[in-house]
XYZ file of C-alpha atoms in Angstrom:
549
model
C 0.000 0.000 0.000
C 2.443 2.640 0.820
C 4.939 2.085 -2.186
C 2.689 2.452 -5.265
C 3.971 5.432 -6.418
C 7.767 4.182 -5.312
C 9.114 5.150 -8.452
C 11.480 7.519 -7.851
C 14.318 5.805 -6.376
C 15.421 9.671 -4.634
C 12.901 8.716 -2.023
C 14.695 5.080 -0.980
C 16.880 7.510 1.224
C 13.953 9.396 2.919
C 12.019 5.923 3.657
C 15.357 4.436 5.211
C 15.162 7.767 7.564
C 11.735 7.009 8.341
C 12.294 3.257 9.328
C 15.227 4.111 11.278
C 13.420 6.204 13.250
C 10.556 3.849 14.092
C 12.893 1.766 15.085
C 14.584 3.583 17.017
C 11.148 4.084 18.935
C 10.430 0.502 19.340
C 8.496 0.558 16.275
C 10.177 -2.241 14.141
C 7.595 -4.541 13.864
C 5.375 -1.857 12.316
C 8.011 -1.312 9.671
C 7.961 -5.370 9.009
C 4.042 -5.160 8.240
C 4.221 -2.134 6.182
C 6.859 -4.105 3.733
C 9.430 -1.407 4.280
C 12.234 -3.794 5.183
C 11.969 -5.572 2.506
C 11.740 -3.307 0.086
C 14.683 -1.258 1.653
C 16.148 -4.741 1.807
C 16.050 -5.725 -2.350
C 17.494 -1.813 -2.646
C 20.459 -2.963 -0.684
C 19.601 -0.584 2.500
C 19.650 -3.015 5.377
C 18.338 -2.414 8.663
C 18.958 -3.320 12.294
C 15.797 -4.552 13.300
C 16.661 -5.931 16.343
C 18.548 -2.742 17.691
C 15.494 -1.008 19.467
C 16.442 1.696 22.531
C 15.066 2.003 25.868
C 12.003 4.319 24.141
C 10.524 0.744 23.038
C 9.982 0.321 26.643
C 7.379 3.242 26.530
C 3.862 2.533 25.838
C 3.058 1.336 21.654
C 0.824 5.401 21.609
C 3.715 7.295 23.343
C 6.141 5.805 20.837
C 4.293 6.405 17.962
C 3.712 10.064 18.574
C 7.673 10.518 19.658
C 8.148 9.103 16.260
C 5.829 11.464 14.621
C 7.342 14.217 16.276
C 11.057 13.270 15.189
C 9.726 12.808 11.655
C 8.846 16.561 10.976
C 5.882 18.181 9.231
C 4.423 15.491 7.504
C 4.189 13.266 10.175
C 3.028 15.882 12.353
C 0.055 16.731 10.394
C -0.786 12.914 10.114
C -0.947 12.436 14.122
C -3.173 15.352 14.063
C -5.517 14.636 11.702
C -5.198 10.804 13.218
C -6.398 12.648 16.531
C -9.696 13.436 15.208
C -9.966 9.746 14.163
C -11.878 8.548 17.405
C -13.878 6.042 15.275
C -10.687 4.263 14.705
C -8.564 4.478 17.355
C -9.178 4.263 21.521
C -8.388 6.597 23.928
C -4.917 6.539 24.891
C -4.342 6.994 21.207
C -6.788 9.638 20.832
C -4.680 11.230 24.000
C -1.018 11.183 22.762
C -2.105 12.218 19.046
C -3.252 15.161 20.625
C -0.409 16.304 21.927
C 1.319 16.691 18.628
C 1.869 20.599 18.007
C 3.722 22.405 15.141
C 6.109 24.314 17.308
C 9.827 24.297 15.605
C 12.940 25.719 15.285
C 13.066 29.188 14.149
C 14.293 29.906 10.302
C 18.260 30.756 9.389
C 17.510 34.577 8.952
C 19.685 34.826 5.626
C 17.557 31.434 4.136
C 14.244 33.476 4.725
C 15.399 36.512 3.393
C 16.771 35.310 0.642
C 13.572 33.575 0.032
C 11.485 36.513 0.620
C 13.103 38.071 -1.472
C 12.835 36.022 -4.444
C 8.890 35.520 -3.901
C 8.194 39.583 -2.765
C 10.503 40.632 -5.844
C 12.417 43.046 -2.929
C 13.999 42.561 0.260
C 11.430 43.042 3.711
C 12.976 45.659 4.716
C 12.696 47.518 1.110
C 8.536 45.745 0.577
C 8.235 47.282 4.155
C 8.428 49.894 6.429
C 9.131 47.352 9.424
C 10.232 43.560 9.367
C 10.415 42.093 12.528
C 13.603 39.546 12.441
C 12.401 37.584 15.272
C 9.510 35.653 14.411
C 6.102 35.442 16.461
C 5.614 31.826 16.130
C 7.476 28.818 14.096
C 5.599 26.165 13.293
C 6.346 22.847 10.625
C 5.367 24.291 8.015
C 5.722 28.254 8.261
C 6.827 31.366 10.794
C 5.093 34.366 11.492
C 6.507 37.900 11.673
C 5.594 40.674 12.329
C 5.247 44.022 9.901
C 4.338 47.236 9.175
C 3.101 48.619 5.863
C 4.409 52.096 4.710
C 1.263 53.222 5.410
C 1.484 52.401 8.999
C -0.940 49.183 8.866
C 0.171 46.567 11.389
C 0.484 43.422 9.721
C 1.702 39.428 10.069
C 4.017 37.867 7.412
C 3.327 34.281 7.431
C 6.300 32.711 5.529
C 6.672 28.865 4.472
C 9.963 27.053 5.603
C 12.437 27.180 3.069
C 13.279 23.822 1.451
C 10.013 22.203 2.638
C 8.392 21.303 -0.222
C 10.334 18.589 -1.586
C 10.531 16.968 2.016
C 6.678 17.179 2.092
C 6.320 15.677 -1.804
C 8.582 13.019 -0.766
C 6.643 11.933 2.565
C 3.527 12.228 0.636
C 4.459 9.809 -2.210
C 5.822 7.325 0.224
C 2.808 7.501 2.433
C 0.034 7.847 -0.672
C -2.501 9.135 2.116
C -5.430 11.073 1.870
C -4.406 13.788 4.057
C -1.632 14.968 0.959
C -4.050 17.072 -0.973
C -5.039 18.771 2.296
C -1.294 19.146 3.034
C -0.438 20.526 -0.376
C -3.405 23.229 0.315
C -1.308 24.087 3.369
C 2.253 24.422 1.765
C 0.029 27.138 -0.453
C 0.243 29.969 1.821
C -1.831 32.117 -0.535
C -5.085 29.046 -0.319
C -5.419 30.143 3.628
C -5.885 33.593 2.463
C -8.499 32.596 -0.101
C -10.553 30.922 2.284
C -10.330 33.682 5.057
C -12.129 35.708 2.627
C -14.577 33.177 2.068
C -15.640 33.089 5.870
C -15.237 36.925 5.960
C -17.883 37.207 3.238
C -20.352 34.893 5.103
C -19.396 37.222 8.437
C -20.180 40.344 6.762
C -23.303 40.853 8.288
C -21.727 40.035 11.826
C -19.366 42.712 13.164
C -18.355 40.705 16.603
C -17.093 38.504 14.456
C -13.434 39.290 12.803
C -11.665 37.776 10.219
C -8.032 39.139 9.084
C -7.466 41.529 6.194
C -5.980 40.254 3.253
C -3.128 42.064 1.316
C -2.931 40.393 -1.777
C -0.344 42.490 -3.104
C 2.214 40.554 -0.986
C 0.696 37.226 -1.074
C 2.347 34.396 -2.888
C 2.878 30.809 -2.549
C 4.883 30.984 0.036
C 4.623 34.019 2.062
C 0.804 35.985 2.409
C 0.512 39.413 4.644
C -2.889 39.153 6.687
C -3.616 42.086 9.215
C -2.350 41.419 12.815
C -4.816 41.291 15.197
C -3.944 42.934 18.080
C -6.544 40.913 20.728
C -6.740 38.887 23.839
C -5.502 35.516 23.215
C -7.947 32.639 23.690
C -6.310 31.169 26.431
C -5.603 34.118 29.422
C -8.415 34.214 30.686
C -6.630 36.167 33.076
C -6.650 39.406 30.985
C -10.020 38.382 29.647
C -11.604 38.331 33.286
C -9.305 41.569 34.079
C -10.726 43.847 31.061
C -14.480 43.271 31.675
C -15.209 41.507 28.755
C -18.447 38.889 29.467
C -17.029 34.691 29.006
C -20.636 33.763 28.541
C -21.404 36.059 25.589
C -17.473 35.602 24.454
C -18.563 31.687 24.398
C -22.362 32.130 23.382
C -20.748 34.068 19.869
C -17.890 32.076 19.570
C -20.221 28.581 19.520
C -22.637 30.470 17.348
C -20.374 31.672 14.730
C -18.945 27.801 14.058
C -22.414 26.085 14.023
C -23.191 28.524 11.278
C -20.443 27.855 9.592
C -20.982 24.334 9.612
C -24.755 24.583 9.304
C -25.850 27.061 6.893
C -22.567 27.630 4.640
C -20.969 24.182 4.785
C -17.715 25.087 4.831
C -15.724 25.758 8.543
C -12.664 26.362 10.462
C -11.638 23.068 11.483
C -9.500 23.868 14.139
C -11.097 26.402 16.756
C -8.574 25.565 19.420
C -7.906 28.732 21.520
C -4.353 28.945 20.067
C -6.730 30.503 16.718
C -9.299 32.839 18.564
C -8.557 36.196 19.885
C -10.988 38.348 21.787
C -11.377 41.834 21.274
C -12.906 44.653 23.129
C -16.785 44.641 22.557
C -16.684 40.932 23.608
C -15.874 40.696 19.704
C -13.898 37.472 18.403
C -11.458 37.129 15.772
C -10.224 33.964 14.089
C -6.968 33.520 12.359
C -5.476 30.459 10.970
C -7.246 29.396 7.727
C -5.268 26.957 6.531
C -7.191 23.628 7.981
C -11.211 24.203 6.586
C -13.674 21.605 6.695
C -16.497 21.586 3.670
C -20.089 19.912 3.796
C -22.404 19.086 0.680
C -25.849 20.141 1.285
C -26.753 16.501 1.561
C -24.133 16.506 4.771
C -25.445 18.661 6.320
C -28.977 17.485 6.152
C -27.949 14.625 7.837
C -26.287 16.399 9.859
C -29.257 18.594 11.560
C -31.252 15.212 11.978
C -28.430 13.497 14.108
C -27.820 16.138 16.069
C -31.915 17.203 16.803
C -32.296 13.344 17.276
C -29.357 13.417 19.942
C -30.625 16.871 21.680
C -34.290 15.724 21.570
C -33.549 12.160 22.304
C -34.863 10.250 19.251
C -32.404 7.337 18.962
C -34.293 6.458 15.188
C -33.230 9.357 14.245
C -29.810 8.668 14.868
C -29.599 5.172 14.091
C -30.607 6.340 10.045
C -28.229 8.682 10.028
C -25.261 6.691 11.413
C -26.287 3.619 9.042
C -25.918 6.205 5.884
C -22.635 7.243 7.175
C -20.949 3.658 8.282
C -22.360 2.784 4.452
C -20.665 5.949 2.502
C -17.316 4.815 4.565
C -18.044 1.371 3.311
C -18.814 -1.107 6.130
C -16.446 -4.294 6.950
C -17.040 -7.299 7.163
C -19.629 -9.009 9.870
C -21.244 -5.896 10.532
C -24.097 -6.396 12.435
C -26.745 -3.713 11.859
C -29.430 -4.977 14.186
C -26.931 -5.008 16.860
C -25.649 -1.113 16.050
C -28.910 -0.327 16.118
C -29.734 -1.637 19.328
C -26.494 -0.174 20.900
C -27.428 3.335 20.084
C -30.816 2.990 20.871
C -30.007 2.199 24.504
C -27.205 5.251 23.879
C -30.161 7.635 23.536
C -32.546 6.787 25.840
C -30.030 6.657 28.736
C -30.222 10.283 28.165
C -34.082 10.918 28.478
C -35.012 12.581 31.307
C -31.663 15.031 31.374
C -32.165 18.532 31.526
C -30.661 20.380 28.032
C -28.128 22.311 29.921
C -26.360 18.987 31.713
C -26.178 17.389 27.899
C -22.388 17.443 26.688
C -22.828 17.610 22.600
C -19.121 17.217 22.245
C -19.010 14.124 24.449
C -21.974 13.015 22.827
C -20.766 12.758 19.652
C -17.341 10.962 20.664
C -19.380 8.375 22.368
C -21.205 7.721 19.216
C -17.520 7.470 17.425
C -16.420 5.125 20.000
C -20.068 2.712 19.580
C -19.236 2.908 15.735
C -15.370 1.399 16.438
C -16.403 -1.105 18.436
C -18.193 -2.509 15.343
C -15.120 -1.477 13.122
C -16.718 1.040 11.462
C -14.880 4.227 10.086
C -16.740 7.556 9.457
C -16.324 9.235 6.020
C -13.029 11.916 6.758
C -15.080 14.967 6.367
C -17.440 14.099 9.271
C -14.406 12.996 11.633
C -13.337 16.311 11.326
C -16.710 17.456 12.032
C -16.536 15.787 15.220
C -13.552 16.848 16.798
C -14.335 20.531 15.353
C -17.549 20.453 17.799
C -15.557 18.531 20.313
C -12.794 21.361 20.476
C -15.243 23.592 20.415
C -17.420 22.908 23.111
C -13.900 22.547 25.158
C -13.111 25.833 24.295
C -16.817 27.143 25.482
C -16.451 25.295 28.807
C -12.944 26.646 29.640
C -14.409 30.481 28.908
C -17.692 29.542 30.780
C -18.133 26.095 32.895
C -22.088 26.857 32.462
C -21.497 26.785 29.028
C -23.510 24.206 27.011
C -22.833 23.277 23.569
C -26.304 21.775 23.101
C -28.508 24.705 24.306
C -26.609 27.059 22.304
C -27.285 24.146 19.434
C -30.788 23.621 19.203
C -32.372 26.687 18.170
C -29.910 26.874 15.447
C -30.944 23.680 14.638
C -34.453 23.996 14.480
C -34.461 27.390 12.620
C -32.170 26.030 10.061
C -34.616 22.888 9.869
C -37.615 25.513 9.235
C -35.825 27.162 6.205
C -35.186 23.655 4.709
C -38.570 23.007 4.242
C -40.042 26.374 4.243
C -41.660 26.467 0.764
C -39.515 28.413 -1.004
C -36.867 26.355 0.082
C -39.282 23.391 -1.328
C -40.426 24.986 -4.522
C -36.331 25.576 -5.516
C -35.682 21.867 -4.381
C -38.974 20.687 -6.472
C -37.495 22.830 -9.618
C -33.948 21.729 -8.956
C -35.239 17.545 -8.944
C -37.585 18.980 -12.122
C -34.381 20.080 -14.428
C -32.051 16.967 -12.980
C -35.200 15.047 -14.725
C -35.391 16.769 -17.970
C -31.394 16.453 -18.323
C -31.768 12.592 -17.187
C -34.743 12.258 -20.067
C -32.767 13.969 -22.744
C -29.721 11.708 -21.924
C -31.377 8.770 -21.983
C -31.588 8.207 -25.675
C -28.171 8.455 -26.155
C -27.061 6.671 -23.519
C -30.356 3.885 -25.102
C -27.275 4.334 -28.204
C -24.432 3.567 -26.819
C -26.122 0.412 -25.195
C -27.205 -1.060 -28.329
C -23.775 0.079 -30.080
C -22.130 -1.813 -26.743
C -24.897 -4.833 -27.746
C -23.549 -5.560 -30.809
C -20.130 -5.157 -30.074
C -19.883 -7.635 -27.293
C -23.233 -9.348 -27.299
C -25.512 -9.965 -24.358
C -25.671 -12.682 -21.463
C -28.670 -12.647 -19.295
C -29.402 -15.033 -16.498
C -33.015 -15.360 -15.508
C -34.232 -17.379 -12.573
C -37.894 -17.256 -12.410
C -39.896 -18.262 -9.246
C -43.018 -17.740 -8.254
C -43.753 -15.665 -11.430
C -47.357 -15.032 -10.803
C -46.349 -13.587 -7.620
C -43.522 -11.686 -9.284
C -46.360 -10.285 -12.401
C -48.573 -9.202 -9.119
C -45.654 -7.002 -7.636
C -44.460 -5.385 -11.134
C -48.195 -4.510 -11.221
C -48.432 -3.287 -7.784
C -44.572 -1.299 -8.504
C -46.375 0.389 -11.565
C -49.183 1.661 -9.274
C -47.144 2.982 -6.806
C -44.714 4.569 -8.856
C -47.551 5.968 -10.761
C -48.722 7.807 -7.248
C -45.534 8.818 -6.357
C -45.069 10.670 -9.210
C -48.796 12.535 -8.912
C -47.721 12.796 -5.206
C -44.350 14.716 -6.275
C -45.878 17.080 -8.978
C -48.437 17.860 -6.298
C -45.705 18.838 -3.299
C -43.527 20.950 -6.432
C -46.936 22.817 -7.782
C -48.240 23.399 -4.537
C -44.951 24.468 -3.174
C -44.924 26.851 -5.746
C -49.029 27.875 -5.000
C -47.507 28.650 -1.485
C -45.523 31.832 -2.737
C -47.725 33.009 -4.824
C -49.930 36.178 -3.381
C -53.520 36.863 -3.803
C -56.354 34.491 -4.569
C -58.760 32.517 -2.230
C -56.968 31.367 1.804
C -57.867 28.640 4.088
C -56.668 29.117 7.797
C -54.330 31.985 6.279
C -52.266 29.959 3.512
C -53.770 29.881 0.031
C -55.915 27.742 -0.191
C -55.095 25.513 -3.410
C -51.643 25.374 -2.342
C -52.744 23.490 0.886
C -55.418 21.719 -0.562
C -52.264 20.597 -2.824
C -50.388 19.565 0.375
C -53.624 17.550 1.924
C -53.549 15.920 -1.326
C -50.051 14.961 -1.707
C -50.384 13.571 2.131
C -53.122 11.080 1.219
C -50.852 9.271 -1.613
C -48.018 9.339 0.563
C -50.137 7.744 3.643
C -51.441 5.076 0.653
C -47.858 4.740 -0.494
C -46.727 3.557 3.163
C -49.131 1.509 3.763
C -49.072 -0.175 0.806
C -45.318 -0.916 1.168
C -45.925 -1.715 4.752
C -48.573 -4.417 3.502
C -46.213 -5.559 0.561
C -43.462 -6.316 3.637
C -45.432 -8.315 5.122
C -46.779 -10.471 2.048
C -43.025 -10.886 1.271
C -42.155 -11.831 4.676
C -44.973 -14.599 4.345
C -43.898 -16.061 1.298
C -40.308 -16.795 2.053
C -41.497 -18.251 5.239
C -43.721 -20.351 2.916
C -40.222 -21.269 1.047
């Protein structure tokens, strides 16, 4: 698995790094199941298996994050993205993954000048009126500075690590993971900057919210120039408590502003830790740090609003459907047993009925749910894990500003409202049209796609296997299919045309709403009624007959 794209044999001296050092950590069996011995072996790179130090006596978690560590960005950025995998891996692993950080040596001054230059077309101190030599933070990947424009604007230089990238490239084609395209994004300083101005455009109507100014004039590849924000950082709570500004409402926003990321736009900051808020007077927040975004489809985030509602309000169905649709777009292993799952997180749920909103932990919630699913070796798709541990570090960030903080009251009315405008009927009537011109573009397709069958036909000929039993029961149910597709498809046009009645003014009301519209609607709720319990009906015929069998 990991040597694929092992073509380039410039990279046999970068894996023989790698196994040394997870050796060195008491990791050598690990290198004997991934192959690498072997292959290091038939290259004529031997290694000393057997020559392990005292760090094998640590636990198998603590050595594989000191081996991380010792390994550099790319490795880094694995064990953190690995820490958000709680549907995969237990606790103590969970624990030391999370204590990864990015923190580094600083740069050689003349390498990152030298670079600057060549990327800013000038030297700093020429591009501005103040460079900063000593940097604010150095992480794995880049240093900050700080700056000052000629006009006076404070600003932060954020400047990639010289020489990185082909380290990075190299790690990435030896480890073929999925993380590398969110890595690459990373190494592209100017991609964080892009997507600040993304969430600053969905902000714009929020002014307690703050999102760094971009200067694009200095932003490359490898170096951008945000605005500093000059703020409270989000862990001294000391200063916080000692300026006035109000936890609760500094929580209440901060909680607020990342469910609607996540909820209405789709696309979030996916690492809210307090190392990336600042708070500002005005009990205003600001958020820097773009460079690790989450994104939801709108389909996502349907499901997500009915796990969390069924969590908040207690309705383990609820849950269960969403959780089987997830475990299935992950692809489920084998012996999965969905009855049991399904009984497991029923009992999850109700164990919580009776407990007041406020004493409900969302964040622990939802890893409890991760830790059901890896019990049954299921894995969640990667844009939901990182979903998780977003709301997970964010609830821990609420808490430590305000111990009465709860994630799940703050939740819920977001939840419901953004429920409403789902299937408000505008929101219905655009959904209706939407499903409408997906239709027309399936029915125009179809004859040539009726073409390139036949064409396929002839070219390779046909082989059909029919096994036919019971075939007047099979002629009833094709008749019975007909019929119900045949309603379903009145029921359909009559939830699109009545959704569209809804928004229409004028005309005759009944109880307020116009009245066709919801005579539409009553209409449309008969079928569906017939529709269930003629499938209900049809179960239990079916059921019959292969008991009959």
């Amino acid at each position: 698995m990991p040597f694929a794209t092992l073509t380039a044999a410039r990279d046999l001296g970068r894996l023989q790094g790698i196994a040394a050092v997870f050796i060195r950590h008491g990791l050598g069996d690990l290198v004997r199941r991934l192959g690498w011995a072997d292959r290091l072996a038939r290259a004529g790179h031997a290694l000393h298996l057997d020559h392990a130090a005292d760090l094998a006596r640590l636990d198998p978690p603590v050595q594989l994050r000191l081996a991380l560590e010792e390994l550099g960005p790319t490795f880094v950025k694995l064990g953190q993205i690995l820490a958000g995998r709680a549907d995969l891996f237990g606790p103590a692993w969970i624990a030391e993954f999370e204590k990864l950080h990015s923190q580094a040596p600083t740069v050689d001054p003349a390498l990152l000048r030298a670079q600057l230059t060549e990327d800013l077309g000038a030297p700093p101190e020429e591009v501005f009126a103040r460079f900063d030599a000593e940097p604010l933070a150095a992480a794995s990947i880049a240093q900050v500075h700080a700056a000052a424009l000629h006009d006076g604007t404070e600003v932060v230089v954020k400047v990639r690590r010289p020489g990185i990238g082909p380290v990075i490239e190299a790690d990435l084609r030896l480890l073929e993971r999925q993380f590398g395209r969110s890595l690459r994004r990373e190494l592209d300083l100017s991609s964080e900057c892009h997507n600040a101005e993304h969430i600053a455009a969905n902000f714009a109507d929020r002014p307690h919210i703050v999102v760094p100014q971009v200067y694009w004039d200095w932003t490359r590849e490898r170096v951008n120039v945000q605005e500093r924000i000059v703020g409270i950082p989000g862990n001294d709570l000391a200063r916080v408590d000692a300026t006035g500004l109000d936890r609760t409402l500094l929580a209440q926003r901060g909680a607020n502003a990342v469910l609607q990321m996540i909820i209405d736009d789709g696309f979030f900051h996916a690492d809210p830790h307090p190392g990336n808020v600042f708070y500002l007077p005005g009990n205003r927040l600001a958020f820097i740090d773009f460079g690790m975004m989450g994104r939801l489809s709108e389909t996502r985030r349907d499901q997500l609003l009915s796990l969390m509602l069924g969590l908040v309000q207690r309705e383990p169905e609820a849950v269960v459907e969403v959780l089987l649709a997830w475990t299935q777009d992950a692809g489920p292993g084998a012996g999965f047993d969905q009855d049991a799952l399904q009984q497991d997180v029923v009992a999850f749920v109700d164990q919580y009925r009776g407990t007041a909103l406020a004493k409900l932990s969302l964040g622990g919630m939802l890893g409890d749910v991760t830790a059901i699913l890896r019990e049954y070796q299921l894995a969640l798709p990667a844009d939901l894990a990182l979903l998780i541990k977003t709301f997970i570090t964010l609830e821990g960030l609420g808490r430590t500003l305000a111990p009465e903080f709860h994630m799940a009251t703050e939740a819920q009315p977001l939840l419901e409202a953004a429920l409403r405008a789902r299937y408000a009927p505008q929101a219905l009537a655009q959904r209706g049209w939407t499903s409408a011109l997906h239709a027309v573009r399936l029915l125009t397709g179809l004859p040539r796609e009726i073409t390139r069958l036949m064409r396929l036909t002839k070219r390779t000929g046909v082989q059909v296997h029919v096994e036919v039993r019971h075939l007047e029961q099979v002629a009833d149910q094709l008749d019975r299919a007909v019929s119900r597709l045949t309603v379903a498809m009145v029921v359909a046009a009559l939830i699109i045309g009545s959704s569209i009645v809804m928004t229409v003014q004028g005309g005759p009301t009944l109880f307020g709403l116009p009245a066709f519209g919801l005579l539409g609607f009553l209409a449309a709720g008969g079928g569906a009624l017939w529709l269930a319990w003629s499938v209900l009906r049809s179960g239990r015929a079916s059921r019959a007959l292969h008991r009959a069998d």
